[in-house]
Amino acid sequence: MTLNTDALIHRLSHDLQAAPPLGRPFLRSIVWTTAAGLYVALVVMWMASPDVAMGRWRDPSFAIQQVAALVTTFTAAAAALSMTIPGRGRIASLVAVAAASVWLGIVLRGCLYDWMAAGSVGLALRGDWACVAGIPMTGALPGLALAVMLRRGAPLHPRPTAALGALSVASLASLGMCVAQPHERDVTILVWHGATIAGASVLAAMVGRSILNWKHAP
Amino acid sequence: MRAAQQSDAVAYTQLLEAIAPRVRRVVAARRHFAGEQEVEDLVQDVLLSVHAVRATYDPSRPFGPWLMAIIRNRLADGARRYARRAGEVAVDDLDVTFADPATNISGETYGDPQELVQAIRGLPRGQRQAIELMKLRGMSLKEAAVATGLSVAALKVATHRAMASLRRILVKTDDTQH
């Protein structure tokens, strides 16, 4: 760079545009989770009849699992948004990882109960390609919206930020798939949904630097 | 910074002038092996970053930790870039890249400057601006980005498209003349 620092300061100050402070990550996460949740609810209504979808919530273990997925969605989105604010994000990301662990623990507990109730049949794995395809398809639009929100922040940790964003989106889409389609065994959710969520997070981390980058950097 | 977020240019100038020496001190302390120019490049990189993400500053929080987080990030990125460059091996420019002579004649040169000027004038505005700033005035990508307000990626794309368009136009002109 050959530009003089004083000249750079002058250029940056010249024609300065207003840049109102971004809202707090926690509040922005509430806004995104609400909007994305409504969108996923519409997708679920399109895939399954409302009576059947609502009926599944009467099962307490199903409800607990989905609430854990929703908490993971919210905390992961809040963590991703926090990580784009300089000097913040560490605690929020730990909370998100804790929430995802709780969700994973609840699914594992379901697998254990299935095994205790039905033996090895309870852990018999069936293909669930509909959900493997459905999670990214359902999550595409909310994911795009979250990516736009993340790009308004500072790309300080692009890989973890993108991974947390993908975790948030995929958890919500997984919740939608669980409500829309019956899953006889929790092992199906553990393996197929878990693998899809993990795959989405790893993929997002790999392309994180392309999505979230300093626009002026060489 | 609060005033700068409301587009107060005077306050913003004062802020940047006040933080520049502080940033320079931190950069020089953490990159004590770096030369003066390299330190200045990093200082400018930090200032550009502060400018790019000024909306992320929360006025209810202290400014120092926010600035330090940006400095740390830009220093880490600078170190990564340095490590990448250190792994590269410099080679002399080679005049001949392929054995076939046909691939090595005339390359990017073009005989008629007047037609080149005409071709540049015929480009879309964004592409013409990218060519003028970077190829004719010799600005770096960063400088051109600051001058135009475009992102580096957008400038790269504009330059690439402009070069492709010029190549196409000039080859066509050349064919019609022969």
mmCIF file of N, CA, C and O in Angstrom, chain A residues 1-6 8-22 24 84-88 90 152-158 209 214-218, chain B residues 4-5 7-9 12-13 16-17 24 37 40-41 44-45 47-49 51 53-61 66 69-70 73-74 77 80-81 142-143 146 151-152:
data_model
loop_
_atom_site.group_PDB
_atom_site.id
_atom_site.type_symbol
_atom_site.label_atom_id
_atom_site.label_comp_id
_atom_site.label_asym_id
_atom_site.label_seq_id
_atom_site.Cartn_x
_atom_site.Cartn_y
_atom_site.Cartn_z
ATOM 1 N N MET A 1 0.846 -1.192 0.000
ATOM 2 C CA MET A 1 0.000 0.000 0.000
ATOM 3 C C MET A 1 0.881 1.241 0.000
ATOM 4 O O MET A 1 1.781 1.348 0.802
ATOM 5 N N THR A 2 0.634 2.134 -0.937
ATOM 6 C CA THR A 2 1.513 3.293 -1.034
ATOM 7 C C THR A 2 0.827 4.558 -0.524
ATOM 8 O O THR A 2 1.440 5.595 -0.402
ATOM 9 N N LEU A 3 -0.449 4.428 -0.223
ATOM 10 C CA LEU A 3 -1.226 5.586 0.208
ATOM 11 C C LEU A 3 -0.746 6.054 1.577
ATOM 12 O O LEU A 3 -0.478 5.258 2.453
ATOM 13 N N ASN A 4 -0.637 7.366 1.758
ATOM 14 C CA ASN A 4 -0.266 7.946 3.036
ATOM 15 C C ASN A 4 -1.417 7.773 4.037
ATOM 16 O O ASN A 4 -2.575 7.904 3.672
ATOM 17 N N THR A 5 -1.072 7.496 5.325
ATOM 18 C CA THR A 5 -2.124 7.232 6.322
ATOM 19 C C THR A 5 -3.021 8.455 6.519
ATOM 20 O O THR A 5 -4.238 8.318 6.651
ATOM 21 N N ASP A 6 -2.424 9.648 6.530
ATOM 22 C CA ASP A 6 -3.240 10.865 6.689
ATOM 23 C C ASP A 6 -4.204 11.027 5.514
ATOM 24 O O ASP A 6 -5.363 11.418 5.698
ATOM 25 N N LEU A 8 -5.366 8.604 3.758
ATOM 26 C CA LEU A 8 -6.392 7.555 3.918
ATOM 27 C C LEU A 8 -7.470 8.028 4.886
ATOM 28 O O LEU A 8 -8.670 7.879 4.613
ATOM 29 N N ILE A 9 -7.060 8.633 6.020
ATOM 30 C CA ILE A 9 -8.024 9.147 7.002
ATOM 31 C C ILE A 9 -8.929 10.196 6.340
ATOM 32 O O ILE A 9 -10.145 10.187 6.522
ATOM 33 N N HIS A 10 -8.305 11.058 5.543
ATOM 34 C CA HIS A 10 -9.084 12.088 4.853
ATOM 35 C C HIS A 10 -10.104 11.457 3.914
ATOM 36 O O HIS A 10 -11.269 11.858 3.866
ATOM 37 N N ARG A 11 -9.660 10.432 3.180
ATOM 38 C CA ARG A 11 -10.564 9.768 2.238
ATOM 39 C C ARG A 11 -11.713 9.074 2.956
ATOM 40 O O ARG A 11 -12.853 9.078 2.489
ATOM 41 N N LEU A 12 -11.389 8.414 4.079
ATOM 42 C CA LEU A 12 -12.428 7.693 4.815
ATOM 43 C C LEU A 12 -13.450 8.655 5.415
ATOM 44 O O LEU A 12 -14.637 8.334 5.504
ATOM 45 N N SER A 13 -12.975 9.838 5.834
ATOM 46 C CA SER A 13 -13.885 10.810 6.460
ATOM 47 C C SER A 13 -14.718 11.560 5.418
ATOM 48 O O SER A 13 -15.829 12.010 5.712
ATOM 49 N N HIS A 14 -14.150 11.674 4.208
ATOM 50 C CA HIS A 14 -14.833 12.403 3.139
ATOM 51 C C HIS A 14 -16.091 11.628 2.728
ATOM 52 O O HIS A 14 -16.045 10.417 2.541
ATOM 53 N N ASP A 15 -17.199 12.304 2.593
ATOM 54 C CA ASP A 15 -18.464 11.659 2.213
ATOM 55 C C ASP A 15 -18.815 10.505 3.148
ATOM 56 O O ASP A 15 -19.255 9.443 2.706
ATOM 57 N N LEU A 16 -18.603 10.707 4.430
ATOM 58 C CA LEU A 16 -18.906 9.659 5.409
ATOM 59 C C LEU A 16 -20.418 9.389 5.445
ATOM 60 O O LEU A 16 -21.212 10.320 5.550
ATOM 61 N N GLN A 17 -20.762 8.135 5.316
ATOM 62 C CA GLN A 17 -22.179 7.748 5.376
ATOM 63 C C GLN A 17 -22.533 7.372 6.813
ATOM 64 O O GLN A 17 -21.689 6.860 7.549
ATOM 65 N N ALA A 18 -23.787 7.615 7.181
ATOM 66 C CA ALA A 18 -24.234 7.209 8.521
ATOM 67 C C ALA A 18 -24.201 5.687 8.623
ATOM 68 O O ALA A 18 -24.509 4.992 7.655
ATOM 69 N N ALA A 19 -23.779 5.193 9.778
ATOM 70 C CA ALA A 19 -23.741 3.738 10.004
ATOM 71 C C ALA A 19 -24.345 3.467 11.379
ATOM 72 O O ALA A 19 -23.616 3.272 12.354
ATOM 73 N N PRO A 20 -25.675 3.473 11.462
ATOM 74 C CA PRO A 20 -26.320 3.280 12.766
ATOM 75 C C PRO A 20 -25.875 1.960 13.385
ATOM 76 O O PRO A 20 -25.684 0.974 12.670
ATOM 77 N N PRO A 21 -25.683 1.942 14.724
ATOM 78 C CA PRO A 21 -25.216 0.710 15.361
ATOM 79 C C PRO A 21 -26.169 -0.456 15.118
ATOM 80 O O PRO A 21 -27.388 -0.271 15.128
ATOM 81 N N LEU A 22 -25.588 -1.618 14.880
ATOM 82 C CA LEU A 22 -26.408 -2.813 14.701
ATOM 83 C C LEU A 22 -27.113 -3.127 16.020
ATOM 84 O O LEU A 22 -26.592 -2.805 17.088
ATOM 85 N N ARG A 24 -28.498 -5.459 19.162
ATOM 86 C CA ARG A 24 -27.768 -6.450 19.941
ATOM 87 C C ARG A 24 -27.982 -7.844 19.341
ATOM 88 O O ARG A 24 -29.098 -8.155 18.901
ATOM 89 N N THR A 84 -19.641 -11.670 15.220
ATOM 90 C CA THR A 84 -19.343 -10.621 14.240
ATOM 91 C C THR A 84 -19.230 -9.242 14.912
ATOM 92 O O THR A 84 -19.114 -8.233 14.231
ATOM 93 N N ILE A 85 -19.309 -9.226 16.236
ATOM 94 C CA ILE A 85 -19.135 -7.974 16.982
ATOM 95 C C ILE A 85 -17.757 -8.027 17.650
ATOM 96 O O ILE A 85 -17.514 -8.909 18.481
ATOM 97 N N PRO A 86 -16.840 -7.128 17.295
ATOM 98 C CA PRO A 86 -15.493 -7.178 17.874
ATOM 99 C C PRO A 86 -15.527 -7.182 19.402
ATOM 100 O O PRO A 86 -16.230 -6.372 20.019
ATOM 101 N N GLY A 87 -14.779 -8.106 19.987
ATOM 102 C CA GLY A 87 -14.681 -8.178 21.445
ATOM 103 C C GLY A 87 -15.760 -9.003 22.109
ATOM 104 O O GLY A 87 -15.825 -9.070 23.331
ATOM 105 N N ARG A 88 -16.638 -9.620 21.303
ATOM 106 C CA ARG A 88 -17.722 -10.415 21.890
ATOM 107 C C ARG A 88 -17.820 -11.777 21.215
ATOM 108 O O ARG A 88 -17.162 -12.024 20.209
ATOM 109 N N ARG A 90 -17.467 -15.079 22.651
ATOM 110 C CA ARG A 90 -16.921 -16.318 23.227
ATOM 111 C C ARG A 90 -17.947 -17.037 24.097
ATOM 112 O O ARG A 90 -18.170 -18.231 23.932
ATOM 113 N N ARG A 152 -23.266 -8.203 7.679
ATOM 114 C CA ARG A 152 -23.301 -6.799 8.129
ATOM 115 C C ARG A 152 -22.336 -6.571 9.285
ATOM 116 O O ARG A 152 -22.017 -5.442 9.610
ATOM 117 N N GLY A 153 -21.882 -7.661 9.889
ATOM 118 C CA GLY A 153 -20.967 -7.543 11.019
ATOM 119 C C GLY A 153 -19.520 -7.615 10.580
ATOM 120 O O GLY A 153 -19.205 -7.492 9.395
ATOM 121 N N ALA A 154 -18.642 -7.802 11.567
ATOM 122 C CA ALA A 154 -17.202 -7.882 11.277
ATOM 123 C C ALA A 154 -16.798 -9.354 11.105
ATOM 124 O O ALA A 154 -17.099 -10.162 11.973
ATOM 125 N N PRO A 155 -16.139 -9.682 9.995
ATOM 126 C CA PRO A 155 -15.767 -11.086 9.752
ATOM 127 C C PRO A 155 -14.503 -11.471 10.526
ATOM 128 O O PRO A 155 -13.483 -11.790 9.934
ATOM 129 N N LEU A 156 -14.595 -11.424 11.849
ATOM 130 C CA LEU A 156 -13.407 -11.675 12.676
ATOM 131 C C LEU A 156 -13.057 -13.155 12.733
ATOM 132 O O LEU A 156 -11.895 -13.526 12.726
ATOM 133 N N HIS A 157 -14.071 -14.002 12.817
ATOM 134 C CA HIS A 157 -13.839 -15.455 12.908
ATOM 135 C C HIS A 157 -14.750 -16.134 11.889
ATOM 136 O O HIS A 157 -15.759 -16.742 12.266
ATOM 137 N N PRO A 158 -14.435 -16.023 10.600
ATOM 138 C CA PRO A 158 -15.394 -16.464 9.588
ATOM 139 C C PRO A 158 -15.776 -17.943 9.672
ATOM 140 O O PRO A 158 -16.948 -18.286 9.503
ATOM 141 N N ARG A 209 -14.701 -18.398 4.916
ATOM 142 C CA ARG A 209 -13.872 -17.245 4.516
ATOM 143 C C ARG A 209 -14.350 -16.608 3.215
ATOM 144 O O ARG A 209 -14.083 -15.437 2.953
ATOM 145 N N TRP A 214 -13.217 -9.577 4.825
ATOM 146 C CA TRP A 214 -13.007 -8.120 4.822
ATOM 147 C C TRP A 214 -13.001 -7.685 3.367
ATOM 148 O O TRP A 214 -12.177 -8.159 2.584
ATOM 149 N N LYS A 215 -13.900 -6.780 3.016
ATOM 150 C CA LYS A 215 -14.034 -6.426 1.596
ATOM 151 C C LYS A 215 -12.821 -5.672 1.067
ATOM 152 O O LYS A 215 -12.537 -5.697 -0.120
ATOM 153 N N HIS A 216 -12.095 -5.005 1.955
ATOM 154 C CA HIS A 216 -10.945 -4.223 1.479
ATOM 155 C C HIS A 216 -9.652 -5.022 1.508
ATOM 156 O O HIS A 216 -8.636 -4.570 0.996
ATOM 157 N N ALA A 217 -9.676 -6.225 2.114
ATOM 158 C CA ALA A 217 -8.425 -6.974 2.310
ATOM 159 C C ALA A 217 -7.901 -7.526 0.986
ATOM 160 O O ALA A 217 -8.686 -7.832 0.098
ATOM 161 N N PRO A 218 -6.541 -7.662 0.860
ATOM 162 C CA PRO A 218 -5.988 -8.179 -0.394
ATOM 163 C C PRO A 218 -6.276 -9.660 -0.558
ATOM 164 O O PRO A 218 -6.482 -10.346 0.413
ATOM 165 N N ALA B 4 -19.536 9.664 14.836
ATOM 166 C CA ALA B 4 -19.162 9.185 13.498
ATOM 167 C C ALA B 4 -20.235 8.275 12.918
ATOM 168 O O ALA B 4 -20.491 8.287 11.714
ATOM 169 N N GLN B 5 -20.875 7.504 13.784
ATOM 170 C CA GLN B 5 -21.946 6.618 13.303
ATOM 171 C C GLN B 5 -23.132 7.422 12.773
ATOM 172 O O GLN B 5 -23.915 6.915 11.984
ATOM 173 N N SER B 7 -22.698 10.011 10.959
ATOM 174 C CA SER B 7 -22.082 10.660 9.793
ATOM 175 C C SER B 7 -21.461 12.031 10.099
ATOM 176 O O SER B 7 -21.438 12.908 9.237
ATOM 177 N N ASP B 8 -20.953 12.221 11.315
ATOM 178 C CA ASP B 8 -20.225 13.445 11.660
ATOM 179 C C ASP B 8 -18.764 13.275 11.200
ATOM 180 O O ASP B 8 -17.948 12.655 11.888
ATOM 181 N N ALA B 9 -18.463 13.832 10.022
ATOM 182 C CA ALA B 9 -17.149 13.619 9.406
ATOM 183 C C ALA B 9 -16.009 14.228 10.230
ATOM 184 O O ALA B 9 -14.911 13.664 10.298
ATOM 185 N N TYR B 12 -15.264 12.053 13.103
ATOM 186 C CA TYR B 12 -14.654 10.813 12.603
ATOM 187 C C TYR B 12 -13.172 11.034 12.273
ATOM 188 O O TYR B 12 -12.328 10.194 12.594
ATOM 189 N N THR B 13 -12.885 12.173 11.648
ATOM 190 C CA THR B 13 -11.485 12.496 11.346
ATOM 191 C C THR B 13 -10.677 12.567 12.632
ATOM 192 O O THR B 13 -9.579 12.016 12.729
ATOM 193 N N LEU B 16 -10.116 9.018 14.023
ATOM 194 C CA LEU B 16 -9.110 8.244 13.285
ATOM 195 C C LEU B 16 -7.705 8.803 13.524
ATOM 196 O O LEU B 16 -6.739 8.040 13.670
ATOM 197 N N GLU B 17 -7.614 10.144 13.589
ATOM 198 C CA GLU B 17 -6.296 10.754 13.859
ATOM 199 C C GLU B 17 -5.817 10.418 15.268
ATOM 200 O O GLU B 17 -4.624 10.290 15.517
ATOM 201 N N ARG B 24 -0.606 2.329 15.674
ATOM 202 C CA ARG B 24 0.788 2.194 15.211
ATOM 203 C C ARG B 24 1.672 1.637 16.333
ATOM 204 O O ARG B 24 2.511 0.780 16.088
ATOM 205 N N GLN B 37 7.389 0.462 6.575
ATOM 206 C CA GLN B 37 6.329 0.421 5.574
ATOM 207 C C GLN B 37 5.297 -0.658 5.895
ATOM 208 O O GLN B 37 4.084 -0.461 5.742
ATOM 209 N N GLU B 40 3.102 0.496 8.654
ATOM 210 C CA GLU B 40 2.144 1.480 8.146
ATOM 211 C C GLU B 40 1.029 0.799 7.346
ATOM 212 O O GLU B 40 -0.142 1.204 7.432
ATOM 213 N N ASP B 41 1.392 -0.225 6.584
ATOM 214 C CA ASP B 41 0.378 -0.991 5.843
ATOM 215 C C ASP B 41 -0.639 -1.604 6.804
ATOM 216 O O ASP B 41 -1.847 -1.581 6.555
ATOM 217 N N GLN B 44 -2.932 1.029 8.275
ATOM 218 C CA GLN B 44 -3.965 1.409 7.307
ATOM 219 C C GLN B 44 -5.017 0.317 7.174
ATOM 220 O O GLN B 44 -6.208 0.597 7.013
ATOM 221 N N ASP B 45 -4.550 -0.928 7.250
ATOM 222 C CA ASP B 45 -5.488 -2.052 7.181
ATOM 223 C C ASP B 45 -6.464 -1.993 8.362
ATOM 224 O O ASP B 45 -7.673 -2.200 8.191
ATOM 225 N N LEU B 47 -7.311 0.721 10.055
ATOM 226 C CA LEU B 47 -8.206 1.873 9.875
ATOM 227 C C LEU B 47 -9.308 1.560 8.859
ATOM 228 O O LEU B 47 -10.472 1.920 9.066
ATOM 229 N N LEU B 48 -8.934 0.875 7.785
ATOM 230 C CA LEU B 48 -9.948 0.475 6.792
ATOM 231 C C LEU B 48 -10.955 -0.487 7.415
ATOM 232 O O LEU B 48 -12.155 -0.422 7.121
ATOM 233 N N SER B 49 -10.464 -1.370 8.283
ATOM 234 C CA SER B 49 -11.353 -2.339 8.938
ATOM 235 C C SER B 49 -12.303 -1.639 9.904
ATOM 236 O O SER B 49 -13.500 -1.944 9.945
ATOM 237 N N HIS B 51 -13.301 1.355 9.678
ATOM 238 C CA HIS B 51 -14.272 2.063 8.840
ATOM 239 C C HIS B 51 -15.349 1.096 8.324
ATOM 240 O O HIS B 51 -16.536 1.418 8.353
ATOM 241 N N VAL B 53 -16.471 -1.686 9.565
ATOM 242 C CA VAL B 53 -17.393 -2.302 10.535
ATOM 243 C C VAL B 53 -17.781 -1.324 11.642
ATOM 244 O O VAL B 53 -18.118 -1.740 12.752
ATOM 245 N N ARG B 54 -17.786 -0.014 11.332
ATOM 246 C CA ARG B 54 -18.085 0.964 12.378
ATOM 247 C C ARG B 54 -19.497 0.785 12.930
ATOM 248 O O ARG B 54 -19.771 1.179 14.059
ATOM 249 N N ALA B 55 -20.385 0.164 12.141
ATOM 250 C CA ALA B 55 -21.756 -0.059 12.634
ATOM 251 C C ALA B 55 -21.794 -1.121 13.735
ATOM 252 O O ALA B 55 -22.787 -1.211 14.459
ATOM 253 N N THR B 56 -20.734 -1.914 13.883
ATOM 254 C CA THR B 56 -20.763 -2.968 14.912
ATOM 255 C C THR B 56 -20.411 -2.422 16.295
ATOM 256 O O THR B 56 -20.523 -3.149 17.276
ATOM 257 N N TYR B 57 -19.979 -1.145 16.358
ATOM 258 C CA TYR B 57 -19.647 -0.571 17.665
ATOM 259 C C TYR B 57 -20.938 -0.230 18.416
ATOM 260 O O TYR B 57 -21.810 0.455 17.882
ATOM 261 N N ASP B 58 -21.025 -0.732 19.622
ATOM 262 C CA ASP B 58 -22.181 -0.462 20.484
ATOM 263 C C ASP B 58 -21.823 0.724 21.386
ATOM 264 O O ASP B 58 -20.934 0.603 22.243
ATOM 265 N N PRO B 59 -22.480 1.880 21.187
ATOM 266 C CA PRO B 59 -22.117 3.083 21.960
ATOM 267 C C PRO B 59 -22.215 2.899 23.469
ATOM 268 O O PRO B 59 -21.631 3.683 24.220
ATOM 269 N N SER B 60 -22.947 1.894 23.929
ATOM 270 C CA SER B 60 -23.074 1.718 25.384
ATOM 271 C C SER B 60 -21.893 0.943 25.968
ATOM 272 O O SER B 60 -21.830 0.715 27.166
ATOM 273 N N ARG B 61 -20.977 0.531 25.108
ATOM 274 C CA ARG B 61 -19.822 -0.252 25.577
ATOM 275 C C ARG B 61 -18.525 0.524 25.351
ATOM 276 O O ARG B 61 -18.485 1.426 24.513
ATOM 277 N N TRP B 66 -13.203 -2.989 21.733
ATOM 278 C CA TRP B 66 -13.718 -3.147 20.369
ATOM 279 C C TRP B 66 -12.584 -2.925 19.365
ATOM 280 O O TRP B 66 -12.372 -3.726 18.455
ATOM 281 N N ALA B 69 -9.878 -5.731 19.530
ATOM 282 C CA ALA B 69 -10.298 -6.983 18.870
ATOM 283 C C ALA B 69 -10.040 -6.891 17.365
ATOM 284 O O ALA B 69 -9.606 -7.866 16.739
ATOM 285 N N ILE B 70 -10.283 -5.711 16.795
ATOM 286 C CA ILE B 70 -10.043 -5.518 15.356
ATOM 287 C C ILE B 70 -8.539 -5.554 15.082
ATOM 288 O O ILE B 70 -8.089 -6.206 14.125
ATOM 289 N N ASN B 73 -7.258 -9.086 15.189
ATOM 290 C CA ASN B 73 -7.696 -9.849 14.017
ATOM 291 C C ASN B 73 -6.885 -9.481 12.785
ATOM 292 O O ASN B 73 -6.443 -10.349 12.028
ATOM 293 N N ARG B 74 -6.658 -8.172 12.587
ATOM 294 C CA ARG B 74 -5.935 -7.754 11.380
ATOM 295 C C ARG B 74 -4.468 -8.175 11.459
ATOM 296 O O ARG B 74 -3.843 -8.485 10.444
ATOM 297 N N ASP B 77 -4.422 -11.842 10.599
ATOM 298 C CA ASP B 77 -4.595 -12.018 9.149
ATOM 299 C C ASP B 77 -3.320 -11.622 8.412
ATOM 300 O O ASP B 77 -2.922 -12.265 7.446
ATOM 301 N N ARG B 80 -0.861 -14.342 8.706
ATOM 302 C CA ARG B 80 -1.217 -15.458 7.810
ATOM 303 C C ARG B 80 -0.784 -15.147 6.377
ATOM 304 O O ARG B 80 -0.235 -15.985 5.682
ATOM 305 N N ARG B 81 -1.037 -13.897 5.957
ATOM 306 C CA ARG B 81 -0.653 -13.499 4.594
ATOM 307 C C ARG B 81 0.862 -13.574 4.433
ATOM 308 O O ARG B 81 1.372 -14.048 3.427
ATOM 309 N N LYS B 142 -6.396 -2.226 -3.329
ATOM 310 C CA LYS B 142 -6.891 -1.554 -2.118
ATOM 311 C C LYS B 142 -7.151 -0.079 -2.392
ATOM 312 O O LYS B 142 -8.182 0.464 -2.008
ATOM 313 N N GLU B 143 -6.194 0.563 -3.067
ATOM 314 C CA GLU B 143 -6.342 1.986 -3.347
ATOM 315 C C GLU B 143 -7.534 2.233 -4.264
ATOM 316 O O GLU B 143 -8.308 3.168 -4.052
ATOM 317 N N VAL B 146 -10.733 1.918 -2.302
ATOM 318 C CA VAL B 146 -11.019 3.119 -1.505
ATOM 319 C C VAL B 146 -11.519 4.243 -2.418
ATOM 320 O O VAL B 146 -12.485 4.942 -2.108
ATOM 321 N N SER B 151 -15.882 -3.070 -3.554
ATOM 322 C CA SER B 151 -15.096 -4.062 -2.833
ATOM 323 C C SER B 151 -13.963 -4.554 -3.739
ATOM 324 O O SER B 151 -14.017 -4.402 -4.963
ATOM 325 N N VAL B 152 -12.939 -5.141 -3.095
ATOM 326 C CA VAL B 152 -11.811 -5.677 -3.862
ATOM 327 C C VAL B 152 -12.289 -6.754 -4.827
ATOM 328 O O VAL B 152 -11.878 -6.814 -5.989
#
